[in-house]
Short mmCIF file of C-alpha atoms in Angstrom, two decimals:
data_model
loop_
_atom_site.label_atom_id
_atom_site.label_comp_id
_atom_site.label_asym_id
_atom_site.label_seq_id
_atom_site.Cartn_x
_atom_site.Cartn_y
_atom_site.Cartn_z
CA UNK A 1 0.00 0.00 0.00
CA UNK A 2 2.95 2.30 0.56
CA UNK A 3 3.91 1.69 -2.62
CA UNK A 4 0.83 2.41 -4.15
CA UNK A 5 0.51 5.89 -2.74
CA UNK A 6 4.27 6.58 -3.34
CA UNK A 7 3.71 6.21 -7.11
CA UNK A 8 0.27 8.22 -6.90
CA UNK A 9 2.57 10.71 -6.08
CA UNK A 10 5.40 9.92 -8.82
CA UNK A 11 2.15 10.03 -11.68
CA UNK A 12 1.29 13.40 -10.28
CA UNK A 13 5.16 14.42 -10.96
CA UNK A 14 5.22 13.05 -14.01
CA UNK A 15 2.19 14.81 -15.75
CA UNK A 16 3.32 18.00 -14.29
CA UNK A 17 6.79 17.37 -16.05
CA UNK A 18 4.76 16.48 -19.19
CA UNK A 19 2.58 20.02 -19.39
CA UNK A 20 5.81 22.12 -18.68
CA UNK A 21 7.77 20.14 -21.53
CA UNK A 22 4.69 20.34 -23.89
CA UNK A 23 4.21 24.10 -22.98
CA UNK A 24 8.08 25.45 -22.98
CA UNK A 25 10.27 23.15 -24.93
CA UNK A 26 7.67 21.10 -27.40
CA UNK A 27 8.04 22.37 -31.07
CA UNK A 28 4.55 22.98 -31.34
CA UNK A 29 3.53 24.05 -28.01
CA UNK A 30 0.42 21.86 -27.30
CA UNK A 31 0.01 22.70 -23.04
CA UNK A 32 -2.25 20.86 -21.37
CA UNK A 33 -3.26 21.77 -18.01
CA UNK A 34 -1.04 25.01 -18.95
CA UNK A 35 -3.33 26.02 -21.61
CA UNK A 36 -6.84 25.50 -19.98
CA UNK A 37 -5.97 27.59 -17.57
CA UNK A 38 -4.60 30.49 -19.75
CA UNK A 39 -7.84 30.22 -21.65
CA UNK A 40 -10.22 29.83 -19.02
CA UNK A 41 -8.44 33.16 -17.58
CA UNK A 42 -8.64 34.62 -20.55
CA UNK A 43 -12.42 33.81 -21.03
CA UNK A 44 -13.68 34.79 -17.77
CA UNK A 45 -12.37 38.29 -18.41
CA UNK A 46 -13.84 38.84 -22.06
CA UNK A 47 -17.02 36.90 -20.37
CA UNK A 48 -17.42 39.85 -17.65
CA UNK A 49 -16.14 42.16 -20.50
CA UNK A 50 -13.37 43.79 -18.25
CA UNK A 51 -11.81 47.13 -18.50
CA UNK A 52 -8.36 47.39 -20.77
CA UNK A 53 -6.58 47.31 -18.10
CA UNK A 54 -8.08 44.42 -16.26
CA UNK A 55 -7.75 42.21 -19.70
CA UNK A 56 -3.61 43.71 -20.30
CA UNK A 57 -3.08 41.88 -16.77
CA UNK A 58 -4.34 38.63 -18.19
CA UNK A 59 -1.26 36.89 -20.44
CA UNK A 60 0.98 37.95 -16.90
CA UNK A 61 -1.31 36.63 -14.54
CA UNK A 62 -2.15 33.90 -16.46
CA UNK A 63 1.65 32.82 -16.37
CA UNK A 64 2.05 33.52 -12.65
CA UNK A 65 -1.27 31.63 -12.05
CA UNK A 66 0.39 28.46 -14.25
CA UNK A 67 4.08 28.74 -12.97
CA UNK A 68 2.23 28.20 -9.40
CA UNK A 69 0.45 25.54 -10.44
CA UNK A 70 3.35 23.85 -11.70
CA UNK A 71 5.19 24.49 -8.45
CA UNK A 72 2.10 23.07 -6.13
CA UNK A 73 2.15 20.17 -7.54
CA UNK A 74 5.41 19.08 -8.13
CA UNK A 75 5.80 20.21 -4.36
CA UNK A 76 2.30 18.09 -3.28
CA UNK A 77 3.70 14.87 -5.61
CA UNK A 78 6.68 14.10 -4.16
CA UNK A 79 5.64 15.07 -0.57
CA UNK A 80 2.93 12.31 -1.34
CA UNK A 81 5.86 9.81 -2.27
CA UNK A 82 7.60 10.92 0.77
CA UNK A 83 4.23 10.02 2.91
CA UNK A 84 3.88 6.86 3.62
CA UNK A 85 7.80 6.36 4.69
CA UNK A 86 7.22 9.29 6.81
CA UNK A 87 9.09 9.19 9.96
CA UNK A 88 10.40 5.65 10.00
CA UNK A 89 12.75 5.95 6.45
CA UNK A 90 14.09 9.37 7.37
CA UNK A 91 16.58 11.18 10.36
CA UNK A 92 16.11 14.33 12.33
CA UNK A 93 18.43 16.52 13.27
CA UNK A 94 18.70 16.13 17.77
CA UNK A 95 16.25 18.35 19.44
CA UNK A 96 14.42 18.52 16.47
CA UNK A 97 10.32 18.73 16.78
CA UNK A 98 9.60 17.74 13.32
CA UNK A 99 9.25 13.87 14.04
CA UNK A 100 6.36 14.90 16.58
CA UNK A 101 4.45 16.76 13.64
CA UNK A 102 1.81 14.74 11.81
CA UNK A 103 3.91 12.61 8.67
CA UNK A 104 1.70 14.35 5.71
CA UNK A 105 2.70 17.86 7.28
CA UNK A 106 6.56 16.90 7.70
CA UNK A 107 5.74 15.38 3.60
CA UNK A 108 5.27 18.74 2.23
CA UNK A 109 7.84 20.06 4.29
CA UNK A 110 10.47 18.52 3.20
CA UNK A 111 9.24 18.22 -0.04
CA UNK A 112 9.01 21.92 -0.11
CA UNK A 113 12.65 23.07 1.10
CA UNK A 114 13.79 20.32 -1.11
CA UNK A 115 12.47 21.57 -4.36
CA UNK A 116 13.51 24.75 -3.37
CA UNK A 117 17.14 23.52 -2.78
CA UNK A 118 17.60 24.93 0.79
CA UNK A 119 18.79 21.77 2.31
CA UNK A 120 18.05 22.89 5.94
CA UNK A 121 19.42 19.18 7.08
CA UNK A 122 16.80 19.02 10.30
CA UNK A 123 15.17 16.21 7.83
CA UNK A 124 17.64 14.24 5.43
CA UNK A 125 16.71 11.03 3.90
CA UNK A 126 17.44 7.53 5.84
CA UNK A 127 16.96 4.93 3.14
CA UNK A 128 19.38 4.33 0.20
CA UNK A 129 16.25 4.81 -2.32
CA UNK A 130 15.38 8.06 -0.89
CA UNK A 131 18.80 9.46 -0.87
CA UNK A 132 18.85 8.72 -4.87
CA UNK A 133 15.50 10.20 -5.20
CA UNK A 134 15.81 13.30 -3.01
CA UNK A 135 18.31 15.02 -5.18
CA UNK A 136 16.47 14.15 -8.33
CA UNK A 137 13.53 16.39 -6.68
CA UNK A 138 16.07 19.27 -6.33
CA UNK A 139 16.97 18.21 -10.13
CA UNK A 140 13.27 19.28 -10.54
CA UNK A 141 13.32 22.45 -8.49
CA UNK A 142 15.93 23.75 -10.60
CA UNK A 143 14.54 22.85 -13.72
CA UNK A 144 11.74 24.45 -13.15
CA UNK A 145 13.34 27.74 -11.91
CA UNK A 146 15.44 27.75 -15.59
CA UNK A 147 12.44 27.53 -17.10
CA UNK A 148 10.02 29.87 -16.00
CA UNK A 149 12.99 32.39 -16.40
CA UNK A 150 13.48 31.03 -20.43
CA UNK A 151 9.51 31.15 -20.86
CA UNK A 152 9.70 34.69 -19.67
CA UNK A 153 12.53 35.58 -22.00
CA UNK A 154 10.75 33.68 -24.63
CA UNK A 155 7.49 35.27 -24.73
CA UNK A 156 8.43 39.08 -24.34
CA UNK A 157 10.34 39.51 -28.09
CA UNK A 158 7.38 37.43 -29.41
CA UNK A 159 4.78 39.69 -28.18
CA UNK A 160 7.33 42.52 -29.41
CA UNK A 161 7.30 41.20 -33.24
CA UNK A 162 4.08 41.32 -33.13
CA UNK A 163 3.17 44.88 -31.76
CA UNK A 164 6.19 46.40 -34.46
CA UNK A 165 4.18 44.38 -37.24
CA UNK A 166 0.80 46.45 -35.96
CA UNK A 167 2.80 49.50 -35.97
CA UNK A 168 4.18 49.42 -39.23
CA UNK A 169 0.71 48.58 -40.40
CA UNK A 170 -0.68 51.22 -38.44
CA UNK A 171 1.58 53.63 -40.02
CA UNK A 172 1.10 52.35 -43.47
CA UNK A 173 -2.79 52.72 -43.17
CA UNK A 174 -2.00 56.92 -42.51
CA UNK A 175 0.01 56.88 -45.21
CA UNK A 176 -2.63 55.18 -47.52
CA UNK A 177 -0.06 54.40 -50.03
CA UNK A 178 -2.48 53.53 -53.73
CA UNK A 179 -1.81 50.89 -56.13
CA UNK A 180 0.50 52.51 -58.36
CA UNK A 181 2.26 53.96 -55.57
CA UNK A 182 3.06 50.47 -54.66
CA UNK A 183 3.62 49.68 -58.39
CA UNK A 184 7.59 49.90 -58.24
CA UNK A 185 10.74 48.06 -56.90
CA UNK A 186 10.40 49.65 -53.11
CA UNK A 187 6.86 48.60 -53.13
CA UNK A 188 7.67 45.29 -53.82
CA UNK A 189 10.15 44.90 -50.90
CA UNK A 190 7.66 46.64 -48.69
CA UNK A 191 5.21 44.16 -49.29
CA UNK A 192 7.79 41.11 -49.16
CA UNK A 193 9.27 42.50 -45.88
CA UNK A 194 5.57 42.31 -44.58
CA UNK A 195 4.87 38.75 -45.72
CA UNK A 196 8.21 38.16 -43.54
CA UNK A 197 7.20 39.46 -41.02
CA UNK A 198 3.83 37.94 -40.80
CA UNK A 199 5.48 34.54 -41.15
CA UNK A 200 7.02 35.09 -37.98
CA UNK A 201 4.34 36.12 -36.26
CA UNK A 202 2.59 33.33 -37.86
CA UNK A 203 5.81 30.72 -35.92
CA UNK A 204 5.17 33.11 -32.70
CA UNK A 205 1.83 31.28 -32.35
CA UNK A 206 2.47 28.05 -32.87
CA UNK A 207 5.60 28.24 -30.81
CA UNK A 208 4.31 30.26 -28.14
CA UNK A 209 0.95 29.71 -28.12
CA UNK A 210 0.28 31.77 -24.37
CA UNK A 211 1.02 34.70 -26.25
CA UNK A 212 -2.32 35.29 -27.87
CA UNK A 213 -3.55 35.92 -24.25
CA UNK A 214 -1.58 39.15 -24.11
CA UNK A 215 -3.28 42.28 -24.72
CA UNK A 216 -1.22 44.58 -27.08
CA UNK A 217 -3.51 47.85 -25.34
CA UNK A 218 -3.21 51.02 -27.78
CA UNK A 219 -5.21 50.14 -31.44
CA UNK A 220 -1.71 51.51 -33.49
CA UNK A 221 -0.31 48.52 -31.21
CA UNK A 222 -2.73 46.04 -31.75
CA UNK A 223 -2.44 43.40 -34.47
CA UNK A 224 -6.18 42.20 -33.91
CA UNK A 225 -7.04 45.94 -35.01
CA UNK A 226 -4.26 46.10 -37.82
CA UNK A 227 -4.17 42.93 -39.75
CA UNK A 228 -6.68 43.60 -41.62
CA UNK A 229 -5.29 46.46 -43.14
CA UNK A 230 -2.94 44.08 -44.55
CA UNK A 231 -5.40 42.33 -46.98
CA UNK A 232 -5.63 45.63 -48.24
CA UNK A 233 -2.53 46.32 -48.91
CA UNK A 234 -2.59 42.43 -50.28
CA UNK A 235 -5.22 43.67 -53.32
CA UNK A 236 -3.13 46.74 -54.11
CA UNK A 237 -0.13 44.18 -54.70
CA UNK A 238 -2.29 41.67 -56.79
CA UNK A 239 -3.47 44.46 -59.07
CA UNK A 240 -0.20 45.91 -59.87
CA UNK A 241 1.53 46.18 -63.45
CA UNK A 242 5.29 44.62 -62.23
CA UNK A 243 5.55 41.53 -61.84
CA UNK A 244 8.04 41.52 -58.84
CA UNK A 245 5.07 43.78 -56.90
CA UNK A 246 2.20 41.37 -58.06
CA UNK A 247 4.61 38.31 -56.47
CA UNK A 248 4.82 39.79 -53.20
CA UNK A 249 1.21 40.48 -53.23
CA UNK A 250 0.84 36.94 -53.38
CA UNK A 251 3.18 35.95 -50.48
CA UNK A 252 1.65 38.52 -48.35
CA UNK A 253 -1.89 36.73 -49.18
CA UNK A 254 -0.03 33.46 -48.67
CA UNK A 255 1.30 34.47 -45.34
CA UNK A 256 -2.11 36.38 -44.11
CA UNK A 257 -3.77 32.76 -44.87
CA UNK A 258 -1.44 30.81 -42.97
CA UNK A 259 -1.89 33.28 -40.37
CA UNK A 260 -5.52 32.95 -40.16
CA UNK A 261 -5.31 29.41 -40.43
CA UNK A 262 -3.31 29.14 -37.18
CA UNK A 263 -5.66 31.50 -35.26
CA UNK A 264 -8.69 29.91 -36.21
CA UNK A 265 -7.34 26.25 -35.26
CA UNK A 266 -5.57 27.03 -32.40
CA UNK A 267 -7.88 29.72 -30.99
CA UNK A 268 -11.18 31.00 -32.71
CA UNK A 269 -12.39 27.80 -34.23
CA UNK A 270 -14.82 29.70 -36.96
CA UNK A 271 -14.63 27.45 -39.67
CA UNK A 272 -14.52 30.40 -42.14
CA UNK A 273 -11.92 32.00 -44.38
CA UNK A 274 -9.66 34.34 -43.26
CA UNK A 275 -11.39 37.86 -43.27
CA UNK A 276 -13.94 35.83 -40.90
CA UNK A 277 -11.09 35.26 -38.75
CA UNK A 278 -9.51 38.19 -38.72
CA UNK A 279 -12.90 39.71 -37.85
CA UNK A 280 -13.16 37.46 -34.98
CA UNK A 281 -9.22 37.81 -33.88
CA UNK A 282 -10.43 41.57 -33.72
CA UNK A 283 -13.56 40.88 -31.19
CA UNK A 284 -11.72 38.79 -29.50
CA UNK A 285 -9.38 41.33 -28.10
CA UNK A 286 -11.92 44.00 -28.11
CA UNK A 287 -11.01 45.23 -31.08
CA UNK A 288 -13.02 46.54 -34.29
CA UNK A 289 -9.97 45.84 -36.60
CA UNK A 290 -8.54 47.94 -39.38
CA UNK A 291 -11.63 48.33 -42.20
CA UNK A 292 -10.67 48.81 -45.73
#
């Protein structure tokens, strides 16, 4: 029966592992646990249609709120394997009072300065076993420090490619550049260099998928507001005279379709083609979009 409840513990470990290596390090980013929670956070504030400011704190609370998960349970799991060996398999430290507190109690204790790698010493592992699997816990700890500090690093120039992408389309809609201003070598590359970039922001949500809960705030900022100033710009290209301008109309359609494609499968789930989901990207984040 120990045994039982010791690997109760170990499964809870293990799926914990599982959503942190399919949320930070998978190619494709499919969270589990990780990404109900981001969207049920995100839903319950577009549900109870909160203020700007109250939706901008979502993506960072979100991560807090998943980062703590993570934590509790690791924390819970192997204070669960520690359980039912709890006093007999360990030592304490003379004149320590930790052997007369209840086992589950001294569990979580230890479990807890363990993953944090403390190593007070007042409890320490008696049984060869545990003194293999101890360390392997603080193994864990520090895992999961370096990664909350990568997904951090991670996310921020993601959310950052795609708030310069909404400013330069921002800025292009002012200018309102026509189709045979476009019609010419520079309008080519202006059009190319925007299929590149939406490519990348296309990669940003696949890879990191927790960043469509951020709220880009300002509507010059905003890429659920902007992008569909892009299919404009998209129809200019197509209808041009060159060649070179009418090619790079067609990757920027290209791209904007792969885009949508991506938002509507991971996120929106509208069935429809891509102005659809642009138009529901927009709403989404409170947004009217960018109108031809």
């Amino acid at each position: 029966m120990k045994w039982l409840v010791s690997l109760v513990g170990a499964g809870l470990v293990m799926v914990t592992l599982r959503d942190l290596f399919h949320t930070l390090w998978h190619p494709t980013r499919h969270g589990g646990l990780s990404r109900l929670v981001m969207t049920a956070l995100w839903r319950l504030a577009r549900r109870f249609r909160a203020p700007g400011r109250v939706v901008g704190l979502v993506g960072p609370l979100a991560m807090v709120t998943v980062v703590g998960m993570w934590t509790v349970t690791v924390v819970l799991g192997w204070a669960i394997v520690y359980w039912p060996h709890m006093p007999g398999a360990f030592t304490f430290s003379p004149g320590s009072q930790a052997a007369q507190e209840p086992a589950l109690l001294d569990s979580v204790y230890f479990s807890l300065v363990t993953v944090a790698t403390l190593g007070l010493g007042d409890i320490a592992p008696g049984e060869d076993w545990l003194r293999l699997v101890s360390p392997l816990e603080a193994l864990v700890g520090f895992v999961l420090l370096t990664a909350t500090v990568s997904w951090v690093l991670e996310i921020y120039p993601a959310l950052t490619r795609r708030r310069v992408l909404a400013l330069r389309l921002a800025l292009l809609r002012e200018a309102g550049p026509t189709t045979r201003q476009l019609d010419c070598t520079a309008g080519a590359l202006l059009l190319d260099s925007l299929a590149g970039e939406v490519a990348r922001v296309r990669i940003d949500f696949t890879q990191y998928a927790e960043a469509y809960y951020f709220h880009d705030g300002e509507d010059h900022s905003s890429l659920a507001a902007m992008v569909g100033y892009a299919t404009v710009l998209t129809r200019h290209g197509q209808a041009a005279r060159r060649p070179e301008v009418r090619l790079a109309g067609a990757l920027l359609a290209g791209a904007l379709e792969d885009l949508a494609a991506i938002l509507d499968q991971r996120f929106l789930h509208t069935g429809g083609p891509s102005t659809a989901v642009f138009a529901a990207y927009a709403a989404d984040h409170g947004r009217d979009g960018a109108q031809p």
